[in-house]
CSV table of C-alpha atoms and ligand atoms in Angstrom, one decimal:
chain,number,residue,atom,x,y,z
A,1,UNK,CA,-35.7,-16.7,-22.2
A,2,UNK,CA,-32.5,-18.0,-23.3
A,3,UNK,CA,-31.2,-21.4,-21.5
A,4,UNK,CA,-27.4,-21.0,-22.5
A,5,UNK,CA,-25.5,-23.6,-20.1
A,6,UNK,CA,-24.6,-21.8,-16.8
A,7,UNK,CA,-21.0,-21.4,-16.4
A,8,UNK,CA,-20.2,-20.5,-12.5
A,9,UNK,CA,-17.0,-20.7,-10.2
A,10,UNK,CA,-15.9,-23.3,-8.4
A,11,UNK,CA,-17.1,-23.4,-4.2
A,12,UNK,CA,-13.3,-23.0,-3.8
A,13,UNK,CA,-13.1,-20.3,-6.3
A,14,UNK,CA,-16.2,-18.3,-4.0
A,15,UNK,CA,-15.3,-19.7,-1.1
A,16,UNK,CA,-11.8,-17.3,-1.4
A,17,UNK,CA,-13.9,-14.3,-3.3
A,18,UNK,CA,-16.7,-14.1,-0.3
A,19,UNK,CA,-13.9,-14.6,2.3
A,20,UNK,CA,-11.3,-11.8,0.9
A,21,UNK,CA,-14.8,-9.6,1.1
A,22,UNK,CA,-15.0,-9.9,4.6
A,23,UNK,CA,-11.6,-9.8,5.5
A,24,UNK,CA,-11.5,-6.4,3.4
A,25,UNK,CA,-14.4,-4.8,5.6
A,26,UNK,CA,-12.4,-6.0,9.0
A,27,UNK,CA,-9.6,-4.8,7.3
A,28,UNK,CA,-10.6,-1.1,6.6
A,29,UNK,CA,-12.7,-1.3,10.1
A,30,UNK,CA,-9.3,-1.3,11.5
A,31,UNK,CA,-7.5,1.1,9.6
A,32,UNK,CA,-9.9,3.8,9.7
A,33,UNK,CA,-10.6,3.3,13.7
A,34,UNK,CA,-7.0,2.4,15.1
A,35,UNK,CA,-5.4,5.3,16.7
A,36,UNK,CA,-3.2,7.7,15.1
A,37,UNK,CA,0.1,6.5,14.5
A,38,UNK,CA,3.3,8.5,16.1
A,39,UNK,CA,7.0,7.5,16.3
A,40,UNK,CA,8.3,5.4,18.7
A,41,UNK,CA,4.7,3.9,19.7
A,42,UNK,CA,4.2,-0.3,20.0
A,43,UNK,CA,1.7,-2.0,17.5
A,44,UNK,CA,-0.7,-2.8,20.3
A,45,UNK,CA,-4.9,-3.7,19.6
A,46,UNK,CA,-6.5,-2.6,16.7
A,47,UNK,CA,-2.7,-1.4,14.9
A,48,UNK,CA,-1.7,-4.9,15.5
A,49,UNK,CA,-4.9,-6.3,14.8
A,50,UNK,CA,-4.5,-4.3,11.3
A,51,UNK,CA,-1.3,-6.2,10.5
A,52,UNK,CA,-2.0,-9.8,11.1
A,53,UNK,CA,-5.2,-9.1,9.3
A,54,UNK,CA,-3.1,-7.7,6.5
A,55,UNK,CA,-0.6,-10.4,6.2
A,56,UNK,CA,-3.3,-13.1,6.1
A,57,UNK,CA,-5.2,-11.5,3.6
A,58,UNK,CA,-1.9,-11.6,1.6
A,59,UNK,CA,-1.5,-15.3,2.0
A,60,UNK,CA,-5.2,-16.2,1.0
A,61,UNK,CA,-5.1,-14.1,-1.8
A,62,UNK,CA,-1.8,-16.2,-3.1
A,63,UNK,CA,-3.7,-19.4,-2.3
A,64,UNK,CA,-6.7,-18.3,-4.8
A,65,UNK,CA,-4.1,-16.8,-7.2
A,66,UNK,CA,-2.6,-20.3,-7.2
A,67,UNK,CA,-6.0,-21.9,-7.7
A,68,UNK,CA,-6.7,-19.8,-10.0
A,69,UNK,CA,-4.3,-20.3,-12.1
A,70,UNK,CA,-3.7,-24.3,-11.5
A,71,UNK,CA,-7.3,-25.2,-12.1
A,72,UNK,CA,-10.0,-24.5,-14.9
A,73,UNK,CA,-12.0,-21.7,-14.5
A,74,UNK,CA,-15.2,-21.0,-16.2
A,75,UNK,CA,-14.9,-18.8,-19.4
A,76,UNK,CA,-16.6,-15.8,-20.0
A,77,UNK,CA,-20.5,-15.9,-19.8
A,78,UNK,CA,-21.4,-16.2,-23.5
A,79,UNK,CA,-23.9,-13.8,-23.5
A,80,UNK,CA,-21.3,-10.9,-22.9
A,81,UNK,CA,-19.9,-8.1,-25.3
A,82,UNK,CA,-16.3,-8.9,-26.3
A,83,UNK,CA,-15.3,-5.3,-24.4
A,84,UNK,CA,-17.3,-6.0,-21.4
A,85,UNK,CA,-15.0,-9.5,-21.2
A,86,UNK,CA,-11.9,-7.9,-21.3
A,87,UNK,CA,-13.3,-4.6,-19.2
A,88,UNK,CA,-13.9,-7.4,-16.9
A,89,UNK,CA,-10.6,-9.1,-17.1
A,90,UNK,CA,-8.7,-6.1,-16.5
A,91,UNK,CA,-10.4,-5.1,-13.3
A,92,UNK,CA,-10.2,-8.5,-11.8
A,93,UNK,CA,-6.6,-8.4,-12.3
A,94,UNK,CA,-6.2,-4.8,-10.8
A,95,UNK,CA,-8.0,-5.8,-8.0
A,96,UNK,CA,-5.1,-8.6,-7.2
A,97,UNK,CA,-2.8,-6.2,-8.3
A,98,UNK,CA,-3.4,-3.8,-5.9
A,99,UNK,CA,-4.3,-6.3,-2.6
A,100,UNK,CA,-1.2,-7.3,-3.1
A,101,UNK,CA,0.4,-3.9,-3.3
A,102,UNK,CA,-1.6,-2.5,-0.2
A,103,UNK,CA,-0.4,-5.4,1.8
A,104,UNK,CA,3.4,-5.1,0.7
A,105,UNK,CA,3.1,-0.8,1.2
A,106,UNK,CA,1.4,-2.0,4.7
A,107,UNK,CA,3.9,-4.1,5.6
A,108,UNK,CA,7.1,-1.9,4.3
A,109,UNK,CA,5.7,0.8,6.6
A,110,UNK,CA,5.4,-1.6,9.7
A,111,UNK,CA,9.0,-2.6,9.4
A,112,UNK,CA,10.4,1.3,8.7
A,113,UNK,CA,8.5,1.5,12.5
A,114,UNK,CA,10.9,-1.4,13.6
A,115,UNK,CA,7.8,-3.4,14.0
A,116,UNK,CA,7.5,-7.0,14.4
A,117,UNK,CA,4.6,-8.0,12.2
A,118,UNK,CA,3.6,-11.7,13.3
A,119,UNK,CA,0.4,-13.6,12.0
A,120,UNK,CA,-2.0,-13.1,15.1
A,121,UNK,CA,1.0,-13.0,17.6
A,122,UNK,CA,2.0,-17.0,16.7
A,123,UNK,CA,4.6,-16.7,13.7
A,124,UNK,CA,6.9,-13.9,13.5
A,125,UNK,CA,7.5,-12.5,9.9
A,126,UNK,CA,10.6,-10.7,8.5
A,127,UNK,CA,11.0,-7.5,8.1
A,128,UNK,CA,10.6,-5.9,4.6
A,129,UNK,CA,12.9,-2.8,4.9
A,130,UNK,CA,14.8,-1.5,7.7
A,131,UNK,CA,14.3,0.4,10.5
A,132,UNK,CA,14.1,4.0,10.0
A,133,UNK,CA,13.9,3.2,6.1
A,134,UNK,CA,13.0,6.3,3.8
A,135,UNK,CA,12.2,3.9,1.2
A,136,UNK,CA,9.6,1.8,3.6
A,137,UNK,CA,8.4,5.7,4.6
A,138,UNK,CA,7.5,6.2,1.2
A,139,UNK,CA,5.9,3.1,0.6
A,140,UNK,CA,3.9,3.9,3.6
A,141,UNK,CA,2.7,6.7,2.1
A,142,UNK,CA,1.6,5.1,-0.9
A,143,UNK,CA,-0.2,2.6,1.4
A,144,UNK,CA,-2.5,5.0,2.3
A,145,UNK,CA,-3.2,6.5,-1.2
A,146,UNK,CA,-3.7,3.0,-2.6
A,147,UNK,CA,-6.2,2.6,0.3
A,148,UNK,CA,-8.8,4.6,-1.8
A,149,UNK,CA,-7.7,3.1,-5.0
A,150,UNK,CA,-8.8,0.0,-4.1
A,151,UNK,CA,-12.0,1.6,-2.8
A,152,UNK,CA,-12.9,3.3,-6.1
A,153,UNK,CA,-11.8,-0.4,-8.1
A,154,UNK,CA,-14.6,-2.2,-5.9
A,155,UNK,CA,-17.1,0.7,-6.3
A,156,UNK,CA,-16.3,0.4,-10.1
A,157,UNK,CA,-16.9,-4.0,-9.8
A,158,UNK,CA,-20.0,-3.7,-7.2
A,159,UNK,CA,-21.3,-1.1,-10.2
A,160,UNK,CA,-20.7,-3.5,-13.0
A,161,UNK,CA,-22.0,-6.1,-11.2
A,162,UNK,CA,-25.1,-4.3,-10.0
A,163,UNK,CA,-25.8,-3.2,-13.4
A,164,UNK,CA,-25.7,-6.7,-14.5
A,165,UNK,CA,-28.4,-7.7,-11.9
A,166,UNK,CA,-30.6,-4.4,-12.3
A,167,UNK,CA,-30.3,-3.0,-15.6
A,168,UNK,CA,-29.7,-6.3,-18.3
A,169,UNK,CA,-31.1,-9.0,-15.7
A,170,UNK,CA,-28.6,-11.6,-16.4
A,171,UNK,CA,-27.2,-14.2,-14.8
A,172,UNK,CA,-23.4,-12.8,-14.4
A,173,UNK,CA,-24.1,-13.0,-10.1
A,174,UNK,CA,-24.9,-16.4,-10.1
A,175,UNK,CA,-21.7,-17.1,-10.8
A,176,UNK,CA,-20.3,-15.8,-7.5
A,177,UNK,CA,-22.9,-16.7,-5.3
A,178,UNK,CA,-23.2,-19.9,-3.3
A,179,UNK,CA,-26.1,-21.7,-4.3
A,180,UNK,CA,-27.4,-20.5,-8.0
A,181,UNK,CA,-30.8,-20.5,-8.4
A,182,UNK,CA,-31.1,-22.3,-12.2
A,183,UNK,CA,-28.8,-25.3,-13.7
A,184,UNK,CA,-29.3,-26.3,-17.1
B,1,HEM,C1,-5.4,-5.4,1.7
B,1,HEM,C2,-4.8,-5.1,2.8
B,1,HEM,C3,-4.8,-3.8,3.6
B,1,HEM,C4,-5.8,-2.8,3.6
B,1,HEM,C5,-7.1,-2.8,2.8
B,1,HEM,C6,-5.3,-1.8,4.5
B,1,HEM,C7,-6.0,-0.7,4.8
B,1,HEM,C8,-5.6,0.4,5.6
B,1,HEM,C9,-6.3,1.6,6.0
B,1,HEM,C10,-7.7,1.9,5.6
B,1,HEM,C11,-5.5,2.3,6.7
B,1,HEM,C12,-5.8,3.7,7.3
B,1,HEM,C13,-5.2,4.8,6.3
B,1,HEM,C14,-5.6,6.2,6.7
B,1,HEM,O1,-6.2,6.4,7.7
B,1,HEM,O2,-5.2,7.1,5.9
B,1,HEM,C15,-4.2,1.7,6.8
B,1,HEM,C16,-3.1,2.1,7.5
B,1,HEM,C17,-2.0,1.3,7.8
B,1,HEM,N1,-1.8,0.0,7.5
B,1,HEM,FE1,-3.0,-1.1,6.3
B,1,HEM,N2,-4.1,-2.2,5.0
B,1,HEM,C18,-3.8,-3.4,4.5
B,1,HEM,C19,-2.7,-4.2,4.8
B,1,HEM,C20,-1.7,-3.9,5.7
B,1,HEM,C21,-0.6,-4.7,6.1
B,1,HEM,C22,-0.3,-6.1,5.6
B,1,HEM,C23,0.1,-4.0,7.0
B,1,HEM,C24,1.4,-4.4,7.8
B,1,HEM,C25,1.8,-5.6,8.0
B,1,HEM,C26,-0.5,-2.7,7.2
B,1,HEM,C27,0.0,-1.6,7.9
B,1,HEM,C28,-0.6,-0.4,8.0
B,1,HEM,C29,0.0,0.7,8.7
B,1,HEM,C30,1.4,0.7,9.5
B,1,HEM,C31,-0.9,1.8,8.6
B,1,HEM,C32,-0.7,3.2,9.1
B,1,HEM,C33,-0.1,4.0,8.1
B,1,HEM,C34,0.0,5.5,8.5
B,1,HEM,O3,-1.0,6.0,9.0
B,1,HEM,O4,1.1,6.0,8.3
B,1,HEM,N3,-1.6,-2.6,6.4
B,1,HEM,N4,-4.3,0.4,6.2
B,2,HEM,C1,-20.4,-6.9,-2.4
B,2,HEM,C2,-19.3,-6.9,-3.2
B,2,HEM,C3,-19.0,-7.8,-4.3
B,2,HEM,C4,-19.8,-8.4,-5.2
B,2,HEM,C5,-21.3,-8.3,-5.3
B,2,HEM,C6,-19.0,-9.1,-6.2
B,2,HEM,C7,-19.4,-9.9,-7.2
B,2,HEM,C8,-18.6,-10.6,-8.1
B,2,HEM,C9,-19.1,-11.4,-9.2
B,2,HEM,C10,-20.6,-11.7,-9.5
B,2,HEM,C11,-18.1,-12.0,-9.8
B,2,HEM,C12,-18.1,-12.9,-11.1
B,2,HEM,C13,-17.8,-12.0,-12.3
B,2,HEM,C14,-17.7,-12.8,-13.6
B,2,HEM,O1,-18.1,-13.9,-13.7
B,2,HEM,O2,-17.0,-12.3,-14.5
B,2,HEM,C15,-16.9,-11.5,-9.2
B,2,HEM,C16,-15.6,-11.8,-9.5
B,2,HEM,C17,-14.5,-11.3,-8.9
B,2,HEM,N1,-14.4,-10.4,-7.8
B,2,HEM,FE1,-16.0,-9.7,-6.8
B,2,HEM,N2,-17.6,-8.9,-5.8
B,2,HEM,C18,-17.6,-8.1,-4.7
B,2,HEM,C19,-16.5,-7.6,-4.1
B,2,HEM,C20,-15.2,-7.9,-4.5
B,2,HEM,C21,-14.0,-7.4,-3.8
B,2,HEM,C22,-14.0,-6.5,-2.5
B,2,HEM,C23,-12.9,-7.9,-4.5
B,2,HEM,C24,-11.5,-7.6,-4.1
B,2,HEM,C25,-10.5,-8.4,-4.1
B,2,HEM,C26,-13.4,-8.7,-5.6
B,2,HEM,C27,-12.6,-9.4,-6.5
B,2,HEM,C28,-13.1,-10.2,-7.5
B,2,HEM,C29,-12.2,-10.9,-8.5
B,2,HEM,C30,-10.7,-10.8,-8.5
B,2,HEM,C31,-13.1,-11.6,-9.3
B,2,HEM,C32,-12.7,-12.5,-10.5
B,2,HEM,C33,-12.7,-14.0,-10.1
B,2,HEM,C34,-11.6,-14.3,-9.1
B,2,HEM,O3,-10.4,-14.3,-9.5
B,2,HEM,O4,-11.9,-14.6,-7.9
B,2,HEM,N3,-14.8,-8.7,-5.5
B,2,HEM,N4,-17.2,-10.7,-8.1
């Protein structure tokens, strides 16, 4: 067996990854089991539930973009492909891409419904668009099509990292989990 230095993230770094993971399967809980929406109705339980979920996965996913980019990150495991790096790269940077979208579409919608989205009823947050927007309807619309984007992107990174684990037995999940098993 090789024993190539271990490069793995930061606690901070998987301490945000693991987190945003949960908050996603809350998140998507509540979507998929709050009532239908109709015109006119309050944001009450699970709907508002849905947005103050929504806007503070939006603001810890700028705090680990801002770590991310303010302090060193491991580099690429050495023992991977040059495509696999930059395969890797461009997912990672989708899947920011399009957390952020869903929670902009998200909240675009909530203020075309005149709602007031607040972060779990304690700060009150501006609206995006105006009431009765068509512009926030058709971002609304796009929020839920990017809702299965987002699903297939994770399928596609749980896959690539699954085939790391089963198929080439490397050591590419150690560097997200919390305690790795070998240090060299
Ligand atoms: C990463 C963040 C988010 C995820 C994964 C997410 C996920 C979902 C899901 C699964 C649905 C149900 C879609 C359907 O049944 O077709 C939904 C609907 C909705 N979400 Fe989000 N959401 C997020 C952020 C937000 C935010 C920040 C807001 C508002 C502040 C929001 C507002 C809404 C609204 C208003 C709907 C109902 C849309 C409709 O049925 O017309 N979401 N979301
Ligand atoms: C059970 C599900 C998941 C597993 C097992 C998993 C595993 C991993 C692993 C092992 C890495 C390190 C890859 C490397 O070193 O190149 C990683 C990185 C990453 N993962 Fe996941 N992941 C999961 C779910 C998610 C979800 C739902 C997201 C959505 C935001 C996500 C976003 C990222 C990002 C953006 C990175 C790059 C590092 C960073 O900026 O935090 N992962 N993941």
């Amino acid at each position: 067996m090789k024993r190539e230095p271990l490069t793995e993230y930061g606690s901070a770094m998987k301490g945000f990854h693991w987190l945003v993971v949960g908050l996603l399967v809350v998140q998507y809980a509540l979507g998929w089991t709050m009532p239908e929406l109709r015109r006119g109705m309050p944001p009450e339980g699970l709907v508002n539930l849905h947005l103050s979920f929504g806007v503070a996965i939006g603001a810890v996913m700028a705090l680990r973009l801002g770590w991310r980019v303010l302090t060193p990150q491991p580099p690429g495991d050495p023992s991977l492909p040059a495509w696999q790096e930059k395969a890797a790269a461009a997912v990672h940077g989708l899947l920011y891409l399009l957390v952020f979208s869903l929670v902009l579409t998200g909240w675009a919608d909530a203020s075309r419904r005149g709602w007031q989205v607040t972060l779990f009823g304690g700060v009150d947050l501006p609206a995006l668009v105006a009431t009765g927007s068509p512009t926030g309807r058709a971002l609304g619309e796009m929020h839920e099509a990017l809702v299965t984007v987002l699903l297939v992107l994770v399928g596609l990174h749980v896959a690539a990292v699954a085939a790391h684990v089963v198929l080439w037995r490397d050591r590419i999940m150690d560097r997200m989990m919390p305690h790795t098993r070998s240090r060299t």
